[in-house]
Amino acid sequence: MDSKNKAISEPFQIAEWSMRLGVVVPSWNTVMEYEFERLLPKGMSLHATRIAHTCDSEPTLLHMLDELEPAATLLKHARVDAICFGCTASGFVQSGVDRDKEVTQALSSLLGIPVIATSDAVARALQHLDVRRIAVASPYEPWLNAHLRRYLEGRGFTISDIAGFGTQEHAKCSPHETLELAMSVVRPDAQAIFLSCANLRTLEIIEPLERATGLPVVTSTQAAMWHMLRLLSYSGPIGPGRLLSEA
């Protein structure tokens, strides 16, 4: 046997690969895939596609919901086990509080796999933690924070305070800046902190913020991963933060 064949015949390990997760993100998003990859349990892979989006306005955010079906269908070709629509704002800008769920439920039925909206995942995560009074920090401009407040209140929450950076350059907000903003909205009656936007870096500050305030912290990306894993009957802590450590 030559050396080449001898090398091939030696034992080698094959990594377990049991599940594929899909995510649809706005084309300008550079954070969600990065953070999802770091949250993935062993044996899962991430597969992403994009919807054109380069500015925030009510029409452009609502347009992404209309474009979700063809994008999700492409991920279905990859035989993913679940799909996340990774834009929080598109889910909460609609006129009611159920359009995000209606769209994703219809897609779930069409494609035959779970499809979730990040906005709905956030509300479900907060409900799971049994909290009602929320301190909210975001990168958003005031008009978009007004929509976020309306959505969360429509889902049964009370906003103890809300503040944003007032920018559309969401990915440029540093974790240190976001930590400071989050601390500034915490009030004595707050039961949890929500950091909104899947294009905002939050993964590094979840645990420091929980330690500093004693409150559970929910972020868009963290909540979306939590909700997908629950729908796929995955159990076990993946951290960081109370939500994922108790998953």
Short mmCIF file of N, CA and C in Angstrom, two decimals, residues 27-199:
data_model
loop_
_atom_site.label_atom_id
_atom_site.label_comp_id
_atom_site.label_asym_id
_atom_site.label_seq_id
_atom_site.Cartn_x
_atom_site.Cartn_y
_atom_site.Cartn_z
N SER A 27 -30.67 43.38 3.29
CA SER A 27 -29.38 43.30 2.60
C SER A 27 -28.29 44.08 3.29
N TRP A 28 -28.64 45.09 4.09
CA TRP A 28 -27.60 45.86 4.77
C TRP A 28 -27.18 45.26 6.11
N ASN A 29 -27.83 44.20 6.54
CA ASN A 29 -27.53 43.62 7.85
C ASN A 29 -26.19 42.89 7.82
N THR A 30 -25.31 43.24 8.78
CA THR A 30 -24.01 42.57 8.89
C THR A 30 -23.80 41.95 10.27
N VAL A 31 -24.84 41.95 11.11
CA VAL A 31 -24.68 41.49 12.49
C VAL A 31 -25.37 40.16 12.77
N MET A 32 -26.56 39.96 12.24
CA MET A 32 -27.35 38.82 12.69
C MET A 32 -26.69 37.48 12.38
N GLU A 33 -26.16 37.34 11.17
CA GLU A 33 -25.49 36.08 10.84
C GLU A 33 -24.29 35.84 11.76
N TYR A 34 -23.54 36.90 12.03
CA TYR A 34 -22.37 36.82 12.91
C TYR A 34 -22.77 36.32 14.29
N GLU A 35 -23.86 36.89 14.85
CA GLU A 35 -24.27 36.48 16.19
C GLU A 35 -24.96 35.12 16.18
N PHE A 36 -25.75 34.82 15.16
CA PHE A 36 -26.36 33.50 15.06
C PHE A 36 -25.30 32.40 15.02
N GLU A 37 -24.25 32.61 14.25
CA GLU A 37 -23.19 31.60 14.15
C GLU A 37 -22.60 31.30 15.52
N ARG A 38 -22.50 32.30 16.36
CA ARG A 38 -21.91 32.12 17.69
C ARG A 38 -22.88 31.51 18.69
N LEU A 39 -24.15 31.50 18.36
CA LEU A 39 -25.15 30.88 19.22
C LEU A 39 -25.52 29.47 18.79
N LEU A 40 -25.14 29.06 17.60
CA LEU A 40 -25.57 27.77 17.07
C LEU A 40 -25.11 26.62 17.96
N PRO A 41 -26.03 25.75 18.38
CA PRO A 41 -25.61 24.53 19.07
C PRO A 41 -24.80 23.63 18.15
N LYS A 42 -24.02 22.77 18.74
CA LYS A 42 -23.21 21.83 17.96
C LYS A 42 -24.11 20.98 17.07
N GLY A 43 -23.67 20.80 15.84
CA GLY A 43 -24.42 19.96 14.90
C GLY A 43 -25.45 20.71 14.09
N MET A 44 -25.50 22.03 14.23
CA MET A 44 -26.42 22.84 13.42
C MET A 44 -25.62 23.78 12.52
N SER A 45 -26.19 24.09 11.36
CA SER A 45 -25.56 25.01 10.43
C SER A 45 -26.52 26.13 10.09
N LEU A 46 -25.97 27.25 9.64
CA LEU A 46 -26.76 28.43 9.31
C LEU A 46 -26.67 28.73 7.82
N HIS A 47 -27.83 29.07 7.24
CA HIS A 47 -27.90 29.36 5.81
C HIS A 47 -28.75 30.61 5.63
N ALA A 48 -28.21 31.61 4.94
CA ALA A 48 -28.84 32.92 4.89
C ALA A 48 -29.12 33.37 3.46
N THR A 49 -30.14 34.19 3.34
CA THR A 49 -30.41 34.90 2.10
C THR A 49 -30.86 36.31 2.46
N ARG A 50 -31.00 37.18 1.46
CA ARG A 50 -31.22 38.61 1.73
C ARG A 50 -32.39 39.16 0.92
N ILE A 51 -32.97 40.22 1.49
CA ILE A 51 -33.98 41.03 0.80
C ILE A 51 -33.39 42.43 0.67
N ALA A 52 -33.50 43.03 -0.50
CA ALA A 52 -32.94 44.35 -0.72
C ALA A 52 -33.53 45.36 0.25
N HIS A 53 -32.63 46.05 0.98
CA HIS A 53 -33.08 47.06 1.95
C HIS A 53 -31.88 47.91 2.33
N THR A 54 -31.96 49.22 2.04
CA THR A 54 -30.84 50.10 2.33
C THR A 54 -31.23 51.36 3.08
N CYS A 55 -32.51 51.49 3.45
CA CYS A 55 -32.91 52.62 4.29
C CYS A 55 -34.20 52.24 5.02
N ASP A 56 -34.39 52.85 6.20
CA ASP A 56 -35.59 52.59 6.98
C ASP A 56 -36.64 53.67 6.71
N SER A 57 -37.80 53.22 6.26
CA SER A 57 -39.00 54.04 6.17
C SER A 57 -40.16 53.07 6.29
N GLU A 58 -41.34 53.57 6.57
CA GLU A 58 -42.47 52.65 6.67
C GLU A 58 -42.66 51.85 5.38
N PRO A 59 -42.65 52.48 4.20
CA PRO A 59 -42.85 51.70 2.97
C PRO A 59 -41.76 50.64 2.75
N THR A 60 -40.49 50.98 3.00
CA THR A 60 -39.43 50.01 2.72
C THR A 60 -39.47 48.85 3.72
N LEU A 61 -39.81 49.13 4.97
CA LEU A 61 -39.89 48.06 5.97
C LEU A 61 -41.08 47.15 5.68
N LEU A 62 -42.21 47.70 5.31
CA LEU A 62 -43.37 46.88 4.98
C LEU A 62 -43.13 46.08 3.70
N HIS A 63 -42.37 46.65 2.78
CA HIS A 63 -42.07 45.95 1.52
C HIS A 63 -41.33 44.65 1.78
N MET A 64 -40.50 44.61 2.81
CA MET A 64 -39.76 43.37 3.08
C MET A 64 -40.69 42.23 3.45
N LEU A 65 -41.78 42.51 4.15
CA LEU A 65 -42.75 41.46 4.44
C LEU A 65 -43.33 40.89 3.15
N ASP A 66 -43.55 41.76 2.16
CA ASP A 66 -44.08 41.31 0.87
C ASP A 66 -43.07 40.45 0.12
N GLU A 67 -41.77 40.70 0.37
CA GLU A 67 -40.72 39.96 -0.34
C GLU A 67 -40.24 38.72 0.43
N LEU A 68 -40.84 38.47 1.57
CA LEU A 68 -40.36 37.36 2.40
C LEU A 68 -40.61 36.00 1.75
N GLU A 69 -41.74 35.83 1.09
CA GLU A 69 -42.06 34.51 0.53
C GLU A 69 -41.02 34.02 -0.48
N PRO A 70 -40.64 34.80 -1.51
CA PRO A 70 -39.63 34.27 -2.44
C PRO A 70 -38.28 34.03 -1.77
N ALA A 71 -37.92 34.86 -0.80
CA ALA A 71 -36.64 34.64 -0.11
C ALA A 71 -36.68 33.36 0.72
N ALA A 72 -37.78 33.15 1.43
CA ALA A 72 -37.91 31.94 2.24
C ALA A 72 -37.98 30.69 1.36
N THR A 73 -38.59 30.82 0.19
CA THR A 73 -38.67 29.68 -0.73
C THR A 73 -37.29 29.24 -1.18
N LEU A 74 -36.38 30.19 -1.40
CA LEU A 74 -35.01 29.84 -1.77
C LEU A 74 -34.34 29.03 -0.65
N LEU A 75 -34.60 29.41 0.59
CA LEU A 75 -34.02 28.66 1.71
C LEU A 75 -34.64 27.27 1.80
N LYS A 76 -35.89 27.15 1.46
CA LYS A 76 -36.54 25.83 1.43
C LYS A 76 -35.80 24.89 0.48
N HIS A 77 -35.25 25.43 -0.61
CA HIS A 77 -34.48 24.61 -1.55
C HIS A 77 -33.28 23.96 -0.85
N ALA A 78 -32.75 24.62 0.18
CA ALA A 78 -31.61 24.09 0.92
C ALA A 78 -32.03 23.12 2.01
N ARG A 79 -33.34 22.84 2.07
CA ARG A 79 -33.89 21.87 3.03
C ARG A 79 -33.56 22.26 4.48
N VAL A 80 -33.72 23.55 4.76
CA VAL A 80 -33.53 23.99 6.14
C VAL A 80 -34.70 23.49 6.98
N ASP A 81 -34.48 23.40 8.29
CA ASP A 81 -35.49 22.88 9.20
C ASP A 81 -36.39 23.96 9.77
N ALA A 82 -35.93 25.21 9.74
CA ALA A 82 -36.72 26.35 10.20
C ALA A 82 -36.13 27.60 9.58
N ILE A 83 -36.96 28.64 9.47
CA ILE A 83 -36.52 29.90 8.87
C ILE A 83 -36.90 31.05 9.79
N CYS A 84 -35.98 31.98 9.97
CA CYS A 84 -36.21 33.20 10.74
C CYS A 84 -36.20 34.40 9.80
N PHE A 85 -37.21 35.25 9.91
CA PHE A 85 -37.18 36.54 9.23
C PHE A 85 -36.48 37.50 10.16
N GLY A 86 -35.25 37.88 9.80
CA GLY A 86 -34.37 38.59 10.71
C GLY A 86 -34.44 40.10 10.60
N CYS A 87 -35.63 40.66 10.65
CA CYS A 87 -35.77 42.11 10.73
C CYS A 87 -36.84 42.42 11.75
N THR A 88 -36.45 42.93 12.89
CA THR A 88 -37.42 43.23 13.94
C THR A 88 -38.39 44.30 13.50
N ALA A 89 -37.88 45.38 12.91
CA ALA A 89 -38.71 46.54 12.59
C ALA A 89 -39.79 46.22 11.56
N SER A 90 -39.49 45.39 10.57
CA SER A 90 -40.51 45.04 9.58
C SER A 90 -41.69 44.34 10.24
N GLY A 91 -41.43 43.64 11.33
CA GLY A 91 -42.50 42.94 12.03
C GLY A 91 -43.38 43.84 12.86
N PHE A 92 -42.84 44.98 13.33
CA PHE A 92 -43.67 45.81 14.22
C PHE A 92 -44.16 47.10 13.58
N VAL A 93 -43.80 47.40 12.34
CA VAL A 93 -44.25 48.63 11.70
C VAL A 93 -45.67 48.52 11.16
N GLN A 94 -46.16 47.31 10.94
CA GLN A 94 -47.49 47.12 10.35
C GLN A 94 -48.57 47.77 11.21
N SER A 95 -49.76 47.96 10.63
CA SER A 95 -50.82 48.71 11.29
C SER A 95 -51.40 47.99 12.50
N GLY A 96 -51.34 46.67 12.52
CA GLY A 96 -51.83 45.92 13.66
C GLY A 96 -50.68 45.27 14.40
N VAL A 97 -50.99 44.35 15.31
CA VAL A 97 -49.93 43.66 16.02
C VAL A 97 -49.86 42.18 15.63
N ASP A 98 -50.59 41.81 14.59
CA ASP A 98 -50.65 40.40 14.21
C ASP A 98 -50.12 40.12 12.81
N ARG A 99 -49.77 41.16 12.05
CA ARG A 99 -49.36 40.92 10.66
C ARG A 99 -48.09 40.08 10.59
N ASP A 100 -47.15 40.28 11.51
CA ASP A 100 -45.93 39.48 11.48
C ASP A 100 -46.26 37.99 11.66
N LYS A 101 -47.16 37.70 12.60
CA LYS A 101 -47.55 36.31 12.83
C LYS A 101 -48.36 35.75 11.66
N GLU A 102 -49.24 36.57 11.09
CA GLU A 102 -50.06 36.11 9.97
C GLU A 102 -49.19 35.74 8.77
N VAL A 103 -48.20 36.58 8.47
CA VAL A 103 -47.33 36.33 7.33
C VAL A 103 -46.51 35.06 7.54
N THR A 104 -45.91 34.92 8.71
CA THR A 104 -45.04 33.76 8.95
C THR A 104 -45.85 32.47 9.10
N GLN A 105 -47.04 32.56 9.67
CA GLN A 105 -47.88 31.36 9.77
C GLN A 105 -48.32 30.89 8.38
N ALA A 106 -48.65 31.83 7.51
CA ALA A 106 -49.01 31.46 6.14
C ALA A 106 -47.83 30.82 5.42
N LEU A 107 -46.62 31.37 5.62
CA LEU A 107 -45.43 30.78 5.00
C LEU A 107 -45.12 29.41 5.58
N SER A 108 -45.32 29.24 6.86
CA SER A 108 -45.09 27.93 7.48
C SER A 108 -45.98 26.88 6.84
N SER A 109 -47.23 27.23 6.62
CA SER A 109 -48.16 26.29 5.97
C SER A 109 -47.76 26.03 4.53
N LEU A 110 -47.34 27.07 3.82
CA LEU A 110 -46.95 26.92 2.42
C LEU A 110 -45.71 26.06 2.25
N LEU A 111 -44.70 26.30 3.10
CA LEU A 111 -43.41 25.63 2.94
C LEU A 111 -43.31 24.32 3.73
N GLY A 112 -44.17 24.16 4.71
CA GLY A 112 -44.14 22.92 5.48
C GLY A 112 -43.06 22.88 6.54
N ILE A 113 -42.51 24.03 6.91
CA ILE A 113 -41.50 24.12 7.97
C ILE A 113 -41.79 25.38 8.80
N PRO A 114 -41.31 25.42 10.05
CA PRO A 114 -41.55 26.62 10.85
C PRO A 114 -40.87 27.85 10.24
N VAL A 115 -41.63 28.94 10.17
CA VAL A 115 -41.09 30.24 9.77
C VAL A 115 -41.48 31.22 10.87
N ILE A 116 -40.50 31.95 11.41
CA ILE A 116 -40.78 32.87 12.50
C ILE A 116 -40.40 34.29 12.14
N ALA A 117 -41.02 35.25 12.81
CA ALA A 117 -40.64 36.65 12.71
C ALA A 117 -39.90 37.04 13.98
N THR A 118 -38.83 37.80 13.84
CA THR A 118 -38.05 38.22 15.00
C THR A 118 -38.91 39.01 15.99
N SER A 119 -39.78 39.88 15.48
CA SER A 119 -40.64 40.68 16.35
C SER A 119 -41.51 39.79 17.23
N ASP A 120 -42.12 38.78 16.64
CA ASP A 120 -42.97 37.86 17.41
C ASP A 120 -42.13 37.06 18.40
N ALA A 121 -40.93 36.66 18.00
CA ALA A 121 -40.04 35.91 18.90
C ALA A 121 -39.71 36.72 20.14
N VAL A 122 -39.49 38.02 19.96
CA VAL A 122 -39.19 38.89 21.11
C VAL A 122 -40.36 38.90 22.09
N ALA A 123 -41.57 39.10 21.58
CA ALA A 123 -42.74 39.12 22.46
C ALA A 123 -42.91 37.78 23.18
N ARG A 124 -42.69 36.70 22.49
CA ARG A 124 -42.82 35.37 23.10
C ARG A 124 -41.74 35.16 24.18
N ALA A 125 -40.54 35.65 23.91
CA ALA A 125 -39.46 35.49 24.89
C ALA A 125 -39.77 36.27 26.16
N LEU A 126 -40.28 37.48 26.02
CA LEU A 126 -40.63 38.29 27.18
C LEU A 126 -41.77 37.63 27.96
N GLN A 127 -42.74 37.08 27.25
CA GLN A 127 -43.83 36.36 27.91
C GLN A 127 -43.30 35.14 28.65
N HIS A 128 -42.36 34.44 28.03
CA HIS A 128 -41.76 33.26 28.65
C HIS A 128 -41.07 33.62 29.97
N LEU A 129 -40.45 34.78 30.01
CA LEU A 129 -39.76 35.23 31.22
C LEU A 129 -40.74 35.81 32.25
N ASP A 130 -42.02 35.88 31.88
CA ASP A 130 -43.08 36.34 32.77
C ASP A 130 -42.83 37.77 33.25
N VAL A 131 -42.50 38.64 32.31
CA VAL A 131 -42.28 40.06 32.62
C VAL A 131 -43.29 40.89 31.84
N ARG A 132 -43.60 42.06 32.38
CA ARG A 132 -44.56 42.95 31.73
C ARG A 132 -44.04 44.38 31.55
N ARG A 133 -43.22 44.86 32.47
CA ARG A 133 -42.72 46.23 32.38
C ARG A 133 -41.30 46.19 31.81
N ILE A 134 -41.12 46.81 30.65
CA ILE A 134 -39.90 46.63 29.87
C ILE A 134 -39.18 47.96 29.67
N ALA A 135 -37.86 47.95 29.90
CA ALA A 135 -36.99 49.05 29.50
C ALA A 135 -36.44 48.72 28.11
N VAL A 136 -36.53 49.66 27.18
CA VAL A 136 -36.20 49.37 25.78
C VAL A 136 -35.11 50.31 25.28
N ALA A 137 -34.09 49.73 24.66
CA ALA A 137 -33.05 50.51 24.00
C ALA A 137 -32.92 50.01 22.56
N SER A 138 -32.66 50.93 21.64
CA SER A 138 -32.58 50.56 20.23
C SER A 138 -31.66 51.55 19.52
N PRO A 139 -31.29 51.24 18.28
CA PRO A 139 -30.55 52.23 17.48
C PRO A 139 -31.49 53.17 16.74
N TYR A 140 -32.80 52.99 16.84
CA TYR A 140 -33.76 53.61 15.94
C TYR A 140 -33.92 55.11 16.11
N GLU A 141 -34.48 55.70 15.05
CA GLU A 141 -34.95 57.08 15.09
C GLU A 141 -36.26 57.13 15.88
N PRO A 142 -36.66 58.31 16.36
CA PRO A 142 -37.87 58.40 17.20
C PRO A 142 -39.13 57.82 16.58
N TRP A 143 -39.36 58.06 15.28
CA TRP A 143 -40.59 57.55 14.67
C TRP A 143 -40.66 56.02 14.71
N LEU A 144 -39.49 55.37 14.59
CA LEU A 144 -39.49 53.91 14.60
C LEU A 144 -39.64 53.39 16.03
N ASN A 145 -39.07 54.09 17.00
CA ASN A 145 -39.30 53.72 18.40
C ASN A 145 -40.77 53.87 18.78
N ALA A 146 -41.46 54.84 18.18
CA ALA A 146 -42.89 55.01 18.44
C ALA A 146 -43.67 53.78 17.95
N HIS A 147 -43.30 53.26 16.80
CA HIS A 147 -43.92 52.02 16.30
C HIS A 147 -43.61 50.85 17.22
N LEU A 148 -42.37 50.78 17.69
CA LEU A 148 -41.97 49.69 18.59
C LEU A 148 -42.77 49.75 19.88
N ARG A 149 -42.93 50.93 20.45
CA ARG A 149 -43.73 51.07 21.66
C ARG A 149 -45.16 50.58 21.43
N ARG A 150 -45.76 51.03 20.32
CA ARG A 150 -47.13 50.63 20.02
C ARG A 150 -47.25 49.12 19.89
N TYR A 151 -46.28 48.50 19.22
CA TYR A 151 -46.32 47.05 19.03
C TYR A 151 -46.23 46.32 20.37
N LEU A 152 -45.25 46.69 21.18
CA LEU A 152 -45.08 46.00 22.46
C LEU A 152 -46.28 46.22 23.38
N GLU A 153 -46.82 47.42 23.39
CA GLU A 153 -48.01 47.66 24.19
C GLU A 153 -49.19 46.85 23.66
N GLY A 154 -49.27 46.70 22.35
CA GLY A 154 -50.32 45.87 21.76
C GLY A 154 -50.19 44.41 22.11
N ARG A 155 -48.97 43.96 22.42
CA ARG A 155 -48.73 42.58 22.84
C ARG A 155 -48.85 42.43 24.37
N GLY A 156 -49.23 43.49 25.06
CA GLY A 156 -49.53 43.38 26.48
C GLY A 156 -48.46 43.87 27.43
N PHE A 157 -47.43 44.55 26.91
CA PHE A 157 -46.34 45.03 27.76
C PHE A 157 -46.49 46.52 28.05
N THR A 158 -45.87 46.94 29.15
CA THR A 158 -45.79 48.35 29.50
C THR A 158 -44.34 48.79 29.34
N ILE A 159 -44.13 49.92 28.71
CA ILE A 159 -42.78 50.43 28.49
C ILE A 159 -42.43 51.41 29.61
N SER A 160 -41.48 51.02 30.44
CA SER A 160 -41.08 51.91 31.53
C SER A 160 -40.23 53.07 31.01
N ASP A 161 -39.46 52.83 29.97
CA ASP A 161 -38.71 53.88 29.29
C ASP A 161 -38.19 53.31 27.98
N ILE A 162 -37.97 54.19 27.02
CA ILE A 162 -37.44 53.76 25.71
C ILE A 162 -36.55 54.86 25.16
N ALA A 163 -35.43 54.49 24.58
CA ALA A 163 -34.51 55.45 23.98
C ALA A 163 -33.80 54.80 22.80
N GLY A 164 -33.40 55.61 21.85
CA GLY A 164 -32.67 55.12 20.69
C GLY A 164 -31.51 56.02 20.34
N PHE A 165 -30.61 55.52 19.49
CA PHE A 165 -29.48 56.33 19.04
C PHE A 165 -29.88 57.34 17.98
N GLY A 166 -31.07 57.15 17.38
CA GLY A 166 -31.52 58.08 16.35
C GLY A 166 -30.77 57.95 15.05
N THR A 167 -30.39 56.73 14.70
CA THR A 167 -29.58 56.53 13.50
C THR A 167 -30.13 55.38 12.66
N GLN A 168 -29.78 55.39 11.38
CA GLN A 168 -30.04 54.23 10.53
C GLN A 168 -28.76 53.41 10.31
N GLU A 169 -27.68 53.84 10.90
CA GLU A 169 -26.41 53.10 10.83
C GLU A 169 -26.34 52.16 12.02
N HIS A 170 -27.26 51.21 12.08
CA HIS A 170 -27.42 50.36 13.26
C HIS A 170 -26.17 49.56 13.60
N ALA A 171 -25.53 49.01 12.59
CA ALA A 171 -24.38 48.14 12.84
C ALA A 171 -23.16 48.90 13.34
N LYS A 172 -23.16 50.22 13.19
CA LYS A 172 -22.02 51.01 13.64
C LYS A 172 -22.08 51.36 15.13
N CYS A 173 -23.20 51.09 15.77
CA CYS A 173 -23.32 51.35 17.22
C CYS A 173 -22.50 50.28 17.95
N SER A 174 -21.56 50.71 18.76
CA SER A 174 -20.68 49.75 19.42
C SER A 174 -21.37 49.12 20.62
N PRO A 175 -20.95 47.92 21.02
CA PRO A 175 -21.50 47.31 22.23
C PRO A 175 -21.36 48.20 23.46
N HIS A 176 -20.25 48.93 23.59
CA HIS A 176 -20.08 49.83 24.73
C HIS A 176 -21.13 50.94 24.71
N GLU A 177 -21.40 51.50 23.55
CA GLU A 177 -22.43 52.54 23.44
C GLU A 177 -23.81 51.97 23.77
N THR A 178 -24.07 50.78 23.28
CA THR A 178 -25.37 50.16 23.53
C THR A 178 -25.55 49.83 25.01
N LEU A 179 -24.48 49.38 25.66
CA LEU A 179 -24.55 49.12 27.09
C LEU A 179 -24.91 50.39 27.86
N GLU A 180 -24.27 51.50 27.51
CA GLU A 180 -24.56 52.77 28.17
C GLU A 180 -26.01 53.20 27.93
N LEU A 181 -26.48 53.05 26.70
CA LEU A 181 -27.86 53.42 26.39
C LEU A 181 -28.84 52.56 27.18
N ALA A 182 -28.55 51.27 27.25
CA ALA A 182 -29.44 50.36 27.98
C ALA A 182 -29.49 50.73 29.46
N MET A 183 -28.36 51.02 30.05
CA MET A 183 -28.34 51.41 31.45
C MET A 183 -29.14 52.68 31.69
N SER A 184 -29.17 53.57 30.71
CA SER A 184 -29.85 54.85 30.88
C SER A 184 -31.37 54.72 30.90
N VAL A 185 -31.93 53.63 30.37
CA VAL A 185 -33.39 53.48 30.34
C VAL A 185 -33.92 52.62 31.48
N VAL A 186 -33.04 52.03 32.27
CA VAL A 186 -33.50 51.16 33.36
C VAL A 186 -34.12 52.01 34.47
N ARG A 187 -35.34 51.68 34.82
CA ARG A 187 -36.06 52.36 35.89
C ARG A 187 -36.35 51.35 37.00
N PRO A 188 -36.62 51.84 38.24
CA PRO A 188 -36.84 50.91 39.36
C PRO A 188 -37.96 49.90 39.14
N ASP A 189 -38.95 50.26 38.30
CA ASP A 189 -40.08 49.35 38.10
C ASP A 189 -39.88 48.40 36.92
N ALA A 190 -38.77 48.51 36.21
CA ALA A 190 -38.53 47.64 35.05
C ALA A 190 -38.31 46.20 35.49
N GLN A 191 -38.89 45.27 34.73
CA GLN A 191 -38.73 43.85 35.02
C GLN A 191 -37.81 43.15 34.02
N ALA A 192 -37.49 43.82 32.93
CA ALA A 192 -36.61 43.25 31.92
C ALA A 192 -36.11 44.37 31.02
N ILE A 193 -35.06 44.08 30.28
CA ILE A 193 -34.49 45.02 29.31
C ILE A 193 -34.56 44.38 27.93
N PHE A 194 -35.05 45.13 26.97
CA PHE A 194 -35.10 44.66 25.59
C PHE A 194 -34.21 45.53 24.72
N LEU A 195 -33.28 44.90 24.01
CA LEU A 195 -32.41 45.58 23.05
C LEU A 195 -32.88 45.20 21.65
N SER A 196 -33.48 46.16 20.97
CA SER A 196 -34.14 45.88 19.70
C SER A 196 -33.21 46.11 18.52
N CYS A 197 -33.37 45.29 17.49
CA CYS A 197 -32.71 45.38 16.19
C CYS A 197 -31.73 44.22 16.01
N ALA A 198 -31.94 43.48 14.93
CA ALA A 198 -31.06 42.35 14.62
C ALA A 198 -29.79 42.78 13.91
N ASN A 199 -29.65 44.09 13.68
CA ASN A 199 -28.42 44.62 13.09
C ASN A 199 -27.65 45.45 14.12
#
